[in-house]
Amino acid sequence: MRHFLRDDDVSPQEQAELLALAAAMKATPYDAKPLAGPHTVAMIFDKPTLRSQTSFAAGTAELGGNPLVVDGGLAGIGRRESVADVARVLGGQASMIVWRTFAQAAVEEMAAMSGVPVINALTDEFHPCQLLADLLTIQEHKGELAGLTVAFLGDAACNMGNSWALAGTMAAMHVVFGCPEGYAPDAGVLVQAEAMPGGSVHVTDDPVAAVAGADVVVTDTWVSMGKEDEAADRRVLFSPYAVTSELMAHAKPDAIALHCLPAYRENEISAEVIDGPQSVVWDEAENRRHVQKAVMAWLYERRGVEPDE
Ligand code: NVA
């Protein structure tokens, strides 16, 4: 049984296959119906959501399936009943499970116990669906991924930082994190990323050095879901890493700017950048649906197949 819980749950070659499948599905969105039946995809959100819920629901319907949105507050997974019990119940109702929650260990337990493919729709540690959307968007605008330099500015010690380190290097990109000391991606993830053939990772606390010559500039909120208590301190700490037109001027002239949204204008990104000509954030948001359709179709096709078979 294959799952998509972290960026490296697929090989670099499989990542490229998923991107190609997503591009094909985007070209003809209503042709592929692998979930016809309809098979139900249960999607649970323990944290706020706009893009994940709508893109998974619309994408499931486009694949011929039945999107079943489960209210995480009502379900109370891990509080009202254990992850293992919920996994066995949902595995009996749905052909696939999509879950946004806090701990990565929880989605791993769901995957181990449910008997159906599980997709991580964001945890504190990783956001692998967003990374596929980012990569598809970059591929569309730059024509290729391998060899490009990506600067990630701001809070790199979050799900997006970890996922960029893994998925970016898997795509043979050079990923530079510009972040304050202590806010780099997870040390173990960086070691893994350093070992990816073709790609590289580098961490600096100098925002100008981070974006110098970059093809792609990426940022994310400074206050990830669950960190709201630290908001005031974070606004001060991360302010030198704001993606402004002045900072973008150090990147390549044709650099593009990405943000997974929600965006807080004049904090991590200026209105001038996110609403300006270098921004590709609306393509990036739309691409969530196309890449997740590819992931759902791909996992569904491989249900019951072990990774090394
Ligand atoms: N790092 C952000 C990503 C939002 C899609 C968060 O976890 O809130």
Coordinates of C-alpha atoms and ligand atoms in Angstrom, one line a residue:
M1 CA 0.0 0.0 0.0
R2 CA 1.5 3.3 -1.1
H3 CA 0.8 6.6 0.9
F4 CA 1.8 10.2 0.3
L5 CA 2.8 11.4 3.8
R6 CA 6.1 13.1 3.0
D7 CA 7.7 14.4 -0.1
D8 CA 10.2 11.5 -0.2
D9 CA 7.4 8.8 -0.1
V10 CA 7.9 8.9 -3.8
S11 CA 11.2 8.5 -5.6
P12 CA 12.6 11.4 -7.7
Q13 CA 11.5 9.5 -10.8
E14 CA 8.0 9.0 -9.4
Q15 CA 7.9 12.7 -8.5
A16 CA 8.5 13.6 -12.2
E17 CA 5.9 11.0 -13.2
L18 CA 3.3 12.6 -10.9
L19 CA 4.1 16.1 -12.3
A20 CA 3.7 14.8 -15.9
L21 CA 0.4 13.1 -14.9
A22 CA -0.8 16.3 -13.3
A23 CA 0.1 18.4 -16.4
A24 CA -1.9 15.9 -18.6
M25 CA -4.9 16.0 -16.2
K26 CA -4.8 19.8 -16.2
A27 CA -4.9 19.7 -20.1
T28 CA -8.1 17.5 -20.1
P29 CA -9.6 17.8 -16.6
Y30 CA -12.7 15.8 -17.1
D31 CA -11.3 12.7 -19.0
A32 CA -9.8 10.5 -16.3
K33 CA -12.3 8.8 -14.0
P34 CA -10.3 6.3 -11.9
L35 CA -12.5 6.9 -8.9
A36 CA -15.8 6.2 -10.8
G37 CA -18.2 4.1 -8.7
P38 CA -18.1 6.5 -7.1
H39 CA -15.3 5.7 -4.7
T40 CA -15.3 7.9 -1.6
V41 CA -12.4 10.0 -0.5
A42 CA -12.7 11.0 3.2
M43 CA -11.0 14.3 3.8
I44 CA -10.5 15.5 7.4
F45 CA -9.3 18.9 8.5
D46 CA -8.1 19.5 12.0
K47 CA -6.7 22.9 11.0
P48 CA -8.1 25.8 8.9
T49 CA -8.3 25.2 5.2
L50 CA -9.4 26.8 2.0
R51 CA -7.3 25.5 -0.9
S52 CA -6.8 22.0 0.5
Q53 CA -10.5 21.4 1.1
T54 CA -11.8 22.9 -2.2
S55 CA -9.0 21.4 -4.4
F56 CA -9.4 17.9 -2.9
A57 CA -13.2 18.0 -3.1
A58 CA -13.3 19.4 -6.7
G59 CA -10.5 17.1 -7.7
T60 CA -12.2 14.0 -6.3
A61 CA -15.4 14.9 -8.2
E62 CA -13.4 15.4 -11.4
L63 CA -12.0 11.9 -11.0
G64 CA -15.5 10.5 -10.7
G65 CA -15.3 10.0 -6.9
N66 CA -17.3 11.1 -4.0
P67 CA -15.7 13.8 -1.8
L68 CA -16.6 13.2 1.8
V69 CA -15.5 16.2 4.0
V70 CA -15.3 15.1 7.6
D71 CA -15.3 17.9 10.2
G72 CA -12.2 17.4 12.3
G73 CA -13.8 19.2 15.2
L74 CA -16.7 16.8 15.3
A75 CA -14.6 13.7 14.7
G76 CA -12.2 14.7 17.5
I77 CA -9.5 12.3 16.3
G78 CA -7.1 11.4 19.0
R79 CA -9.4 12.9 21.7
R80 CA -12.8 11.4 21.2
E81 CA -11.4 8.2 19.8
S82 CA -8.0 7.0 19.0
V83 CA -6.3 7.5 15.6
A84 CA -6.2 3.7 15.2
D85 CA -10.0 3.3 15.8
V86 CA -10.8 6.2 13.4
A87 CA -8.4 4.7 10.8
R88 CA -10.2 1.3 10.9
V89 CA -13.7 3.0 10.7
L90 CA -12.8 5.3 7.8
G91 CA -11.0 2.5 6.0
G92 CA -14.3 0.7 6.0
Q93 CA -16.2 3.6 4.5
A94 CA -13.7 5.2 2.1
S95 CA -11.3 4.2 -0.6
M96 CA -8.8 6.9 0.4
I97 CA -8.1 9.2 3.3
V98 CA -6.8 12.8 3.1
W99 CA -5.9 14.3 6.5
R100 CA -4.6 17.7 7.7
T101 CA -3.5 17.6 11.3
F102 CA -0.7 18.5 13.7
A103 CA 1.7 15.6 14.2
Q104 CA 3.3 13.7 11.3
A105 CA 3.2 10.6 13.6
A106 CA -0.6 10.8 13.5
V107 CA -0.9 10.6 9.7
E108 CA 1.7 7.7 9.8
E109 CA -0.5 5.9 12.3
M110 CA -3.6 6.5 10.1
A111 CA -1.7 5.0 7.1
A112 CA -0.6 2.0 9.1
M113 CA -4.0 1.2 10.4
S114 CA -6.6 2.2 7.7
G115 CA -6.0 -0.3 5.0
V116 CA -6.4 2.4 2.3
P117 CA -4.0 5.0 0.8
V118 CA -3.6 8.1 3.0
I119 CA -2.5 11.5 1.8
N120 CA -1.0 14.2 4.0
A121 CA -2.9 17.5 3.4
L122 CA -0.4 19.3 5.8
T123 CA 1.1 18.5 9.1
D124 CA 3.4 20.5 11.3
E125 CA 6.3 18.8 9.6
F126 CA 5.5 18.5 5.9
H127 CA 3.2 19.8 3.2
P128 CA 4.0 17.5 0.2
C129 CA 0.9 18.3 -1.9
Q130 CA 1.8 22.0 -1.8
L131 CA 5.3 21.2 -3.0
L132 CA 4.0 19.2 -6.1
A133 CA 1.8 22.3 -6.9
D134 CA 4.9 24.6 -6.5
L135 CA 7.0 22.3 -8.7
L136 CA 4.3 22.1 -11.4
T137 CA 3.9 25.9 -11.4
I138 CA 7.7 26.4 -11.7
Q139 CA 7.9 23.8 -14.5
E140 CA 5.1 25.7 -16.4
H141 CA 6.8 29.0 -16.1
K142 CA 10.4 28.0 -16.4
G143 CA 10.1 24.9 -18.6
E144 CA 12.3 22.7 -16.4
L145 CA 13.2 22.2 -12.8
A146 CA 16.7 20.6 -12.7
G147 CA 19.4 23.2 -12.1
L148 CA 17.2 26.1 -11.1
T149 CA 18.0 28.0 -7.9
V150 CA 15.2 28.5 -5.4
A151 CA 15.4 31.0 -2.5
F152 CA 13.0 30.3 0.4
L153 CA 12.8 33.3 2.7
G154 CA 11.4 33.6 6.3
D155 CA 10.4 30.7 8.6
A156 CA 12.1 27.7 7.2
A157 CA 11.5 25.7 10.4
C158 CA 8.0 24.8 9.3
N159 CA 6.3 22.3 7.1
M160 CA 7.0 24.3 3.9
G161 CA 10.7 24.6 4.7
N162 CA 11.1 20.9 5.3
S163 CA 9.1 20.0 2.2
W164 CA 11.1 22.4 0.1
A165 CA 14.3 20.9 1.3
L166 CA 13.2 17.4 0.3
A167 CA 11.1 18.0 -2.8
G168 CA 13.3 20.7 -4.3
T169 CA 16.5 18.7 -4.1
M170 CA 14.6 15.6 -5.4
A171 CA 13.9 17.7 -8.5
A172 CA 17.6 18.5 -8.7
M173 CA 17.1 22.1 -7.7
H174 CA 19.5 24.2 -5.6
V175 CA 17.5 25.4 -2.6
V176 CA 18.8 28.3 -0.5
F177 CA 17.1 29.1 2.8
G178 CA 17.3 32.7 4.0
C179 CA 16.2 32.5 7.7
P180 CA 17.2 33.7 11.1
E181 CA 19.5 31.4 13.1
G182 CA 17.4 28.6 14.7
Y183 CA 14.7 28.7 12.0
A184 CA 16.3 26.4 9.4
P185 CA 14.5 23.2 8.3
D186 CA 14.9 20.1 10.4
A187 CA 18.5 19.0 10.7
G188 CA 17.7 15.4 9.7
V189 CA 15.7 16.6 6.7
L190 CA 18.7 18.8 5.6
V191 CA 21.0 15.8 5.8
Q192 CA 18.7 13.9 3.6
A193 CA 18.4 16.8 1.2
E194 CA 22.1 17.2 1.0
A195 CA 22.4 13.6 -0.2
M196 CA 19.9 14.0 -3.1
P197 CA 21.8 13.6 -6.4
G198 CA 21.9 16.7 -8.5
G199 CA 20.3 19.0 -6.0
S200 CA 21.8 21.0 -3.1
V201 CA 20.7 22.9 0.0
H202 CA 22.3 25.9 1.7
V203 CA 21.2 27.9 4.7
T204 CA 22.1 31.5 5.4
D205 CA 20.8 34.2 7.7
D206 CA 21.5 36.9 5.0
P207 CA 18.4 37.6 3.0
V208 CA 20.2 39.3 0.2
A209 CA 22.7 36.5 -0.2
A210 CA 19.8 34.0 -0.2
V211 CA 18.0 35.6 -3.1
A212 CA 21.1 36.6 -5.1
G213 CA 20.7 35.2 -8.6
A214 CA 17.7 33.1 -7.7
D215 CA 15.3 31.8 -10.5
V216 CA 12.5 31.4 -8.0
V217 CA 11.7 33.2 -4.7
V218 CA 9.4 31.5 -2.2
T219 CA 8.0 32.6 1.1
D220 CA 5.3 31.4 3.5
T221 CA 3.5 33.0 6.5
W222 CA 5.7 33.8 9.4
V223 CA 3.0 32.5 11.8
S224 CA 2.1 28.9 10.8
M225 CA -1.2 27.4 12.1
G226 CA -0.6 26.5 15.7
K227 CA 2.0 29.2 16.3
E228 CA -0.4 32.1 16.8
D229 CA 0.8 32.8 20.3
E230 CA 4.2 33.7 18.9
A231 CA 2.9 36.1 16.3
A232 CA 4.2 39.4 17.7
D233 CA 7.8 38.1 18.3
R234 CA 7.8 36.4 14.9
R235 CA 6.9 39.6 13.1
V236 CA 10.0 41.3 14.5
L237 CA 12.3 38.3 14.1
F238 CA 11.4 37.6 10.4
S239 CA 11.0 41.2 9.2
P240 CA 14.4 41.4 7.5
Y241 CA 13.3 38.4 5.3
A242 CA 10.2 40.0 3.9
V243 CA 9.9 39.5 0.1
T244 CA 9.7 43.0 -1.2
S245 CA 10.5 44.5 -4.6
E246 CA 13.9 45.7 -3.2
L247 CA 14.7 42.1 -2.2
M248 CA 13.4 40.7 -5.5
A249 CA 15.8 43.0 -7.3
H250 CA 18.7 40.8 -6.2
A251 CA 17.1 37.7 -7.8
K252 CA 17.3 37.1 -11.6
P253 CA 15.3 39.7 -13.6
D254 CA 12.9 37.0 -14.8
A255 CA 12.6 35.4 -11.3
I256 CA 9.1 34.3 -10.3
A257 CA 7.6 34.6 -6.8
L258 CA 5.6 31.8 -5.0
H259 CA 3.6 31.8 -1.9
C260 CA 1.4 28.9 -0.8
L261 CA -1.1 31.2 0.8
P262 CA -2.7 32.5 3.0
A263 CA -0.6 35.6 2.5
Y264 CA -0.2 38.5 5.0
R265 CA 0.7 41.5 2.8
E266 CA 3.4 43.8 4.1
N267 CA 4.5 41.0 6.4
E268 CA 6.3 38.1 4.7
I269 CA 5.5 39.5 1.2
S270 CA 4.7 43.0 -0.1
A271 CA 1.5 43.7 -2.0
E272 CA 3.7 45.0 -4.8
V273 CA 5.3 41.6 -5.2
I274 CA 2.4 39.2 -4.6
D275 CA 0.0 41.3 -6.8
G276 CA 2.8 42.2 -9.3
P277 CA 4.0 40.7 -12.6
Q278 CA 6.5 38.2 -11.0
S279 CA 3.9 36.6 -8.9
V280 CA 2.6 33.1 -10.0
V281 CA 0.6 32.5 -6.8
W282 CA -2.8 32.1 -8.5
D283 CA -1.5 29.4 -10.9
E284 CA 0.2 27.8 -7.8
A285 CA -3.2 27.7 -6.0
E286 CA -5.0 26.3 -8.9
N287 CA -2.3 23.6 -9.4
R288 CA -3.1 22.1 -6.0
R289 CA -6.2 20.5 -7.7
H290 CA -4.2 19.1 -10.6
V291 CA -1.4 17.6 -8.7
Q292 CA -3.6 16.1 -6.0
K293 CA -5.7 14.5 -8.7
A294 CA -2.5 12.9 -10.0
V295 CA -1.6 11.8 -6.5
M296 CA -5.1 10.3 -5.9
A297 CA -5.2 8.5 -9.2
W298 CA -1.6 7.2 -8.8
L299 CA -2.1 5.9 -5.3
Y300 CA -5.5 4.4 -6.2
E301 CA -3.9 2.5 -9.1
R302 CA -1.2 1.2 -6.7
R303 CA -3.4 0.2 -3.8
G304 CA -2.2 -3.1 -2.4
V305 CA 1.2 -2.7 -4.0
E306 CA 4.2 -2.6 -1.6
P307 CA 6.8 0.1 -2.3
D308 CA 9.5 -2.4 -3.2
E309 CA 7.3 -4.7 -5.4
Ligands
NVA1 N1 3.4 27.0 7.1 C1 1.9 27.3 6.9 C2 1.5 26.7 5.6 C3 0.0 27.1 5.2 C4 -0.5 26.4 4.0 C5 1.1 26.7 8.0 O1 1.4 25.6 8.5 O2 0.2 27.4 8.5

